[in-house]
Amino acid sequence: MVNSPLTSSSICVLLVQCRSAPRMETQEQTCFLERTRLHRNQLHTVNVARGDDPASVSLDAVDAFLIGGAGKYSATQTYPWTEGLHGLVRRAVDRGLPTLGSCWGHQVLARALGGRVVHDPDHSELGCGWVELTEAGANDPLFCQFSSRFQANMGHHDRVIKLPPGTTELARNDQPHQAFRLDDAPVYGTQFHSELDAKRERERILVYREYYRSALPDAETVQRVLDTLADTTEVDNLLYDFLTTFVARPHPSAAPTTLLPLDGIGTPGLAPVAARPRSSPRSA
């Protein structure tokens, strides 16, 4: 096992989820643990779809903030928890907290900070697709190690059509804004799923097939999408690189391509963020 700079420290990462199905709530936690290479007790969760109140979440003990996907929920809609979630995003941004939103999280970040998100099933992206870096992306401290054109696993039918003020587009394909960053803080959004490899994307597509019925009308189409999935993409290391770039400096022995094994994949047993004691909370 590699001595990761993340697991050998007291880093606390908050993951906001929007998953009403327990199976997919657990699956998403597993995905983020795999991609970040954190231990279970380092990842703490708030699930707005299961009644957690984002407005009451303290960020004092949090070193990084992640926002996952949403399945059947849309970032274009307003739910009872939407205002509180947008407020949590803005609090994180105000203190310069390293933040990354994946897919629905990307859209939540954009809307919370003044961008525009639309429901656009005619331009759904499912499976593995190609994405190209912009000039800004090629010079970004997180994306600069990527090829100018890379593959990423996707699954969405909402999309960002206008970036918030003070942000820069980092990647695009036929659709703009596949990734963006806040200009003056380590706050990122990726429309593609930064937490999914091919195996986990396959699980998601099969579970949410009904939700994507317009894009997946029959078994043949489903199989064609599944066949596009790439087992390894440059995105596989993105969340780990995000944490080692903006939260912890990597140890020389921590090879970027070496994943730490997880015990008991599928049952992370994560603690709510409020339950984590911290002797020296992060300053505002």
Tab-separated table of C-alpha atoms in Angstrom:
chain	number	residue	atom	x	y	z
A	1	MET	CA	0.000	0.000	0.000
A	2	VAL	CA	1.301	3.441	-0.928
A	3	ASN	CA	1.654	5.911	1.930
A	4	SER	CA	-0.686	8.542	0.545
A	5	PRO	CA	-0.304	12.154	1.734
A	6	LEU	CA	-4.080	12.152	2.166
A	7	THR	CA	-4.595	9.070	4.331
A	8	SER	CA	-1.564	9.848	6.493
A	9	SER	CA	-3.039	13.199	7.542
A	10	SER	CA	-6.149	14.442	9.370
A	11	ILE	CA	-7.822	15.782	6.217
A	12	CYS	CA	-11.613	16.085	6.384
A	13	VAL	CA	-13.528	16.143	3.090
A	14	LEU	CA	-17.233	16.968	2.920
A	15	LEU	CA	-19.336	15.329	0.188
A	16	VAL	CA	-22.799	16.718	-0.557
A	17	GLN	CA	-25.072	14.080	-2.056
A	18	CYS	CA	-28.539	14.161	-3.595
A	19	ARG	CA	-29.479	10.472	-3.586
A	20	SER	CA	-32.847	9.208	-2.334
A	21	ALA	CA	-32.103	5.523	-3.008
A	22	PRO	CA	-29.886	3.992	-0.286
A	23	ARG	CA	-28.161	1.715	-2.811
A	24	MET	CA	-27.032	4.640	-4.966
A	25	GLU	CA	-26.188	6.791	-1.967
A	26	THR	CA	-23.730	4.080	-0.908
A	27	GLN	CA	-22.481	3.517	-4.452
A	28	GLU	CA	-21.650	7.203	-4.852
A	29	GLN	CA	-19.751	7.263	-1.554
A	30	THR	CA	-17.735	4.271	-2.764
A	31	CYS	CA	-16.970	6.039	-6.047
A	32	PHE	CA	-15.609	9.118	-4.293
A	33	LEU	CA	-13.547	7.002	-1.901
A	34	GLU	CA	-12.027	5.136	-4.834
A	35	ARG	CA	-11.152	8.271	-6.804
A	36	THR	CA	-9.898	10.356	-3.854
A	37	ARG	CA	-8.087	7.420	-2.174
A	38	LEU	CA	-9.285	8.595	1.216
A	39	HIS	CA	-10.080	6.407	4.189
A	40	ARG	CA	-13.723	6.190	5.187
A	41	ASN	CA	-13.349	8.316	8.298
A	42	GLN	CA	-11.961	11.180	6.188
A	43	LEU	CA	-15.068	11.500	3.991
A	44	HIS	CA	-18.172	12.957	5.606
A	45	THR	CA	-21.542	13.291	3.932
A	46	VAL	CA	-24.605	15.497	3.766
A	47	ASN	CA	-27.489	14.102	1.703
A	48	VAL	CA	-30.077	16.745	0.857
A	49	ALA	CA	-32.445	14.225	-0.747
A	50	ARG	CA	-32.675	12.291	2.522
A	51	GLY	CA	-33.426	15.256	4.761
A	52	ASP	CA	-30.047	16.745	5.716
A	53	ASP	CA	-30.126	20.533	5.978
A	54	PRO	CA	-27.207	22.121	4.089
A	55	ALA	CA	-27.861	25.495	5.705
A	56	SER	CA	-26.904	24.084	9.108
A	57	VAL	CA	-23.600	22.537	7.978
A	58	SER	CA	-20.457	24.051	9.473
A	59	LEU	CA	-17.366	24.267	7.275
A	60	ASP	CA	-14.992	25.021	10.151
A	61	ALA	CA	-13.559	21.483	10.256
A	62	VAL	CA	-13.650	20.912	6.487
A	63	ASP	CA	-10.529	20.958	4.299
A	64	ALA	CA	-12.225	20.313	0.939
A	65	PHE	CA	-15.785	20.343	-0.361
A	66	LEU	CA	-17.135	17.972	-3.040
A	67	ILE	CA	-20.582	17.845	-4.644
A	68	GLY	CA	-21.692	14.676	-6.404
A	69	GLY	CA	-24.409	13.705	-8.859
A	70	ALA	CA	-28.151	13.531	-8.394
A	71	GLY	CA	-29.875	10.808	-10.409
A	72	LYS	CA	-33.460	11.975	-10.768
A	73	TYR	CA	-32.979	15.488	-9.347
A	74	SER	CA	-32.329	18.512	-11.551
A	75	ALA	CA	-30.125	21.521	-10.843
A	76	THR	CA	-32.624	23.589	-12.849
A	77	GLN	CA	-35.365	22.989	-10.279
A	78	THR	CA	-35.881	24.571	-6.872
A	79	TYR	CA	-36.424	22.198	-3.956
A	80	PRO	CA	-36.893	22.974	-0.247
A	81	TRP	CA	-33.136	22.563	0.287
A	82	THR	CA	-31.946	24.462	-2.831
A	83	GLU	CA	-31.509	27.848	-1.142
A	84	GLY	CA	-29.586	26.277	1.732
A	85	LEU	CA	-27.332	24.356	-0.657
A	86	HIS	CA	-26.590	27.452	-2.730
A	87	GLY	CA	-25.798	29.284	0.492
A	88	LEU	CA	-23.404	26.512	1.525
A	89	VAL	CA	-21.635	26.800	-1.841
A	90	ARG	CA	-21.254	30.548	-1.448
A	91	ARG	CA	-19.917	30.140	2.095
A	92	ALA	CA	-17.305	27.704	0.812
A	93	VAL	CA	-16.322	30.092	-1.966
A	94	ASP	CA	-16.124	33.062	0.390
A	95	ARG	CA	-13.495	31.295	2.479
A	96	GLY	CA	-11.578	29.973	-0.535
A	97	LEU	CA	-12.266	26.354	0.407
A	98	PRO	CA	-11.036	23.898	-2.265
A	99	THR	CA	-14.279	22.842	-3.941
A	100	LEU	CA	-15.156	20.539	-6.837
A	101	GLY	CA	-18.568	19.710	-8.252
A	102	SER	CA	-19.089	16.694	-10.522
A	103	CYS	CA	-21.962	16.624	-13.066
A	104	TRP	CA	-24.974	17.779	-10.986
A	105	GLY	CA	-22.461	19.332	-8.599
A	106	HIS	CA	-20.942	21.250	-11.532
A	107	GLN	CA	-24.394	22.583	-12.377
A	108	VAL	CA	-25.159	23.439	-8.740
A	109	LEU	CA	-21.925	25.433	-8.485
A	110	ALA	CA	-22.709	27.311	-11.681
A	111	ARG	CA	-26.252	28.211	-10.624
A	112	ALA	CA	-25.307	29.112	-7.052
A	113	LEU	CA	-22.638	31.526	-8.286
A	114	GLY	CA	-24.776	33.260	-10.909
A	115	GLY	CA	-24.528	31.061	-14.012
A	116	ARG	CA	-27.355	29.479	-15.968
A	117	VAL	CA	-28.326	25.805	-16.205
A	118	VAL	CA	-30.959	24.365	-18.568
A	119	HIS	CA	-32.745	21.039	-18.969
A	120	ASP	CA	-31.744	19.851	-22.440
A	121	PRO	CA	-32.458	16.136	-23.032
A	122	ASP	CA	-31.873	16.566	-26.777
A	123	HIS	CA	-28.187	17.077	-25.962
A	124	SER	CA	-27.790	14.366	-23.325
A	125	GLU	CA	-24.333	12.847	-23.001
A	126	LEU	CA	-24.151	9.230	-21.859
A	127	GLY	CA	-21.183	6.899	-21.860
A	128	CYS	CA	-17.626	7.906	-22.622
A	129	GLY	CA	-16.991	11.021	-24.725
A	130	TRP	CA	-14.103	13.178	-25.872
A	131	VAL	CA	-13.369	16.532	-24.256
A	132	GLU	CA	-10.826	19.185	-25.257
A	133	LEU	CA	-8.941	21.587	-23.030
A	134	THR	CA	-9.180	25.287	-23.682
A	135	GLU	CA	-5.985	27.353	-23.580
A	136	ALA	CA	-6.807	28.243	-19.988
A	137	GLY	CA	-7.288	24.572	-19.186
A	138	ALA	CA	-3.894	23.657	-20.617
A	139	ASN	CA	-2.320	26.195	-18.227
A	140	ASP	CA	-4.438	25.335	-15.199
A	141	PRO	CA	-2.590	23.807	-12.207
A	142	LEU	CA	-5.068	20.907	-12.042
A	143	PHE	CA	-5.659	20.180	-15.734
A	144	CYS	CA	-2.218	21.018	-17.109
A	145	GLN	CA	-1.130	17.360	-16.980
A	146	PHE	CA	-4.037	16.279	-19.198
A	147	SER	CA	-3.694	15.714	-22.928
A	148	SER	CA	-5.244	18.463	-25.017
A	149	ARG	CA	-7.991	15.966	-25.909
A	150	PHE	CA	-9.103	13.322	-23.419
A	151	GLN	CA	-11.919	10.894	-22.665
A	152	ALA	CA	-14.357	11.182	-19.772
A	153	ASN	CA	-17.373	9.223	-18.559
A	154	MET	CA	-20.612	11.184	-18.732
A	155	GLY	CA	-24.273	10.990	-17.815
A	156	HIS	CA	-26.422	14.129	-17.896
A	157	HIS	CA	-29.315	15.872	-19.632
A	158	ASP	CA	-29.033	19.211	-17.869
A	159	ARG	CA	-26.122	21.461	-18.795
A	160	VAL	CA	-24.516	24.808	-18.037
A	161	ILE	CA	-25.081	27.323	-20.831
A	162	LYS	CA	-23.709	30.399	-19.054
A	163	LEU	CA	-20.797	30.462	-16.643
A	164	PRO	CA	-20.918	32.552	-13.460
A	165	PRO	CA	-19.073	35.877	-13.381
A	166	GLY	CA	-15.407	35.555	-12.461
A	167	THR	CA	-14.982	32.040	-13.837
A	168	THR	CA	-13.061	30.592	-16.791
A	169	GLU	CA	-13.912	27.708	-19.108
A	170	LEU	CA	-11.279	24.956	-18.918
A	171	ALA	CA	-12.720	22.269	-21.225
A	172	ARG	CA	-15.364	21.806	-23.903
A	173	ASN	CA	-16.521	19.579	-26.761
A	174	ASP	CA	-19.554	20.137	-28.978
A	175	GLN	CA	-21.061	21.557	-25.803
A	176	PRO	CA	-19.326	24.416	-23.975
A	177	HIS	CA	-18.406	24.493	-20.300
A	178	GLN	CA	-17.402	20.866	-19.729
A	179	ALA	CA	-15.173	22.220	-16.970
A	180	PHE	CA	-14.658	25.613	-15.359
A	181	ARG	CA	-12.801	27.231	-12.511
A	182	LEU	CA	-13.356	30.250	-10.314
A	183	ASP	CA	-10.633	32.743	-11.234
A	184	ASP	CA	-9.464	33.582	-7.719
A	185	ALA	CA	-10.015	30.322	-5.774
A	186	PRO	CA	-9.573	26.542	-6.234
A	187	VAL	CA	-13.251	26.034	-7.064
A	188	TYR	CA	-13.914	23.698	-10.016
A	189	GLY	CA	-16.848	22.188	-11.845
A	190	THR	CA	-16.718	19.261	-14.283
A	191	GLN	CA	-19.752	18.319	-16.353
A	192	PHE	CA	-18.256	14.853	-16.804
A	193	HIS	CA	-18.205	12.484	-13.852
A	194	SER	CA	-14.871	12.923	-12.091
A	195	GLU	CA	-15.754	10.123	-9.658
A	196	LEU	CA	-16.681	7.389	-12.161
A	197	ASP	CA	-14.597	4.782	-13.909
A	198	ALA	CA	-16.179	2.456	-16.476
A	199	LYS	CA	-17.399	-0.071	-13.913
A	200	ARG	CA	-19.145	2.542	-11.762
A	201	GLU	CA	-20.590	4.375	-14.784
A	202	ARG	CA	-22.070	1.078	-15.981
A	203	GLU	CA	-23.764	0.609	-12.615
A	204	ARG	CA	-25.238	4.129	-12.753
A	205	ILE	CA	-26.575	3.796	-16.298
A	206	LEU	CA	-28.342	0.525	-15.539
A	207	VAL	CA	-29.958	1.928	-12.388
A	208	TYR	CA	-31.044	5.235	-13.954
A	209	ARG	CA	-32.018	3.900	-17.367
A	210	GLU	CA	-35.677	4.923	-16.910
A	211	TYR	CA	-34.627	8.456	-16.060
A	212	TYR	CA	-32.743	8.638	-19.379
A	213	ARG	CA	-35.439	6.893	-21.411
A	214	SER	CA	-35.370	9.517	-24.197
A	215	ALA	CA	-31.658	8.871	-24.704
A	216	LEU	CA	-31.825	5.132	-23.965
A	217	PRO	CA	-35.044	3.987	-25.657
A	218	ASP	CA	-34.151	0.313	-26.110
A	219	ALA	CA	-31.738	-2.422	-25.056
A	220	GLU	CA	-29.634	-1.991	-28.183
A	221	THR	CA	-28.989	1.674	-27.413
A	222	VAL	CA	-28.156	0.870	-23.788
A	223	GLN	CA	-25.610	-1.724	-24.894
A	224	ARG	CA	-24.074	0.665	-27.427
A	225	VAL	CA	-23.566	3.274	-24.695
A	226	LEU	CA	-22.114	0.699	-22.315
A	227	ASP	CA	-19.699	-0.411	-25.016
A	228	THR	CA	-18.282	3.134	-25.258
A	229	LEU	CA	-17.119	3.198	-21.648
A	230	ALA	CA	-13.351	3.452	-21.229
A	231	ASP	CA	-11.806	1.403	-18.426
A	232	THR	CA	-9.092	4.004	-17.843
A	233	THR	CA	-9.212	7.722	-18.629
A	234	GLU	CA	-7.141	10.704	-17.556
A	235	VAL	CA	-10.045	11.696	-15.328
A	236	ASP	CA	-9.392	8.681	-13.083
A	237	ASN	CA	-6.809	10.657	-11.087
A	238	LEU	CA	-8.509	14.045	-11.145
A	239	LEU	CA	-10.035	14.003	-7.652
A	240	TYR	CA	-6.848	12.683	-6.076
A	241	ASP	CA	-4.820	15.309	-7.940
A	242	PHE	CA	-7.285	17.986	-6.813
A	243	LEU	CA	-6.743	17.104	-3.158
A	244	THR	CA	-2.975	16.751	-3.419
A	245	THR	CA	-2.687	20.007	-5.364
A	246	PHE	CA	-4.858	22.212	-3.161
A	247	VAL	CA	-5.095	20.452	0.215
A	248	ALA	CA	-2.042	18.212	0.844
A	249	ARG	CA	1.314	18.069	-0.837
A	250	PRO	CA	2.087	14.625	-2.303
A	251	HIS	CA	4.737	12.453	-0.711
A	252	PRO	CA	7.486	11.440	-3.201
A	253	SER	CA	6.494	7.775	-2.784
A	254	ALA	CA	2.852	8.367	-3.735
A	255	ALA	CA	2.648	7.378	-7.406
A	256	PRO	CA	-0.326	9.182	-9.006
A	257	THR	CA	-1.512	6.021	-10.782
A	258	THR	CA	-1.450	3.747	-7.722
A	259	LEU	CA	-4.822	3.346	-6.037
A	260	LEU	CA	-5.108	2.473	-2.379
A	261	PRO	CA	-7.291	-0.614	-1.846
A	262	LEU	CA	-10.489	-0.127	0.120
A	263	ASP	CA	-11.800	-2.615	2.653
A	264	GLY	CA	-15.388	-3.720	2.162
A	265	ILE	CA	-16.236	-1.757	-1.000
A	266	GLY	CA	-19.926	-1.027	-1.089
A	267	THR	CA	-20.470	-0.298	2.597
A	268	PRO	CA	-18.400	2.783	3.431
A	269	GLY	CA	-20.104	3.433	6.772
A	270	LEU	CA	-19.443	7.169	6.600
A	271	ALA	CA	-20.056	9.526	9.475
A	272	PRO	CA	-22.074	12.727	9.112
A	273	VAL	CA	-19.831	15.755	8.983
A	274	ALA	CA	-21.179	17.220	12.197
A	275	ALA	CA	-20.027	14.123	14.104
A	276	ARG	CA	-16.331	14.635	13.450
A	277	PRO	CA	-14.417	16.181	16.393
A	278	ARG	CA	-11.608	18.528	15.460
A	279	SER	CA	-9.114	20.047	17.869
A	280	SER	CA	-7.962	22.789	15.499
A	281	PRO	CA	-10.807	23.820	13.178
A	282	ARG	CA	-10.081	25.547	9.916
A	283	SER	CA	-10.216	29.311	10.294
A	284	ALA	CA	-12.762	31.304	8.350
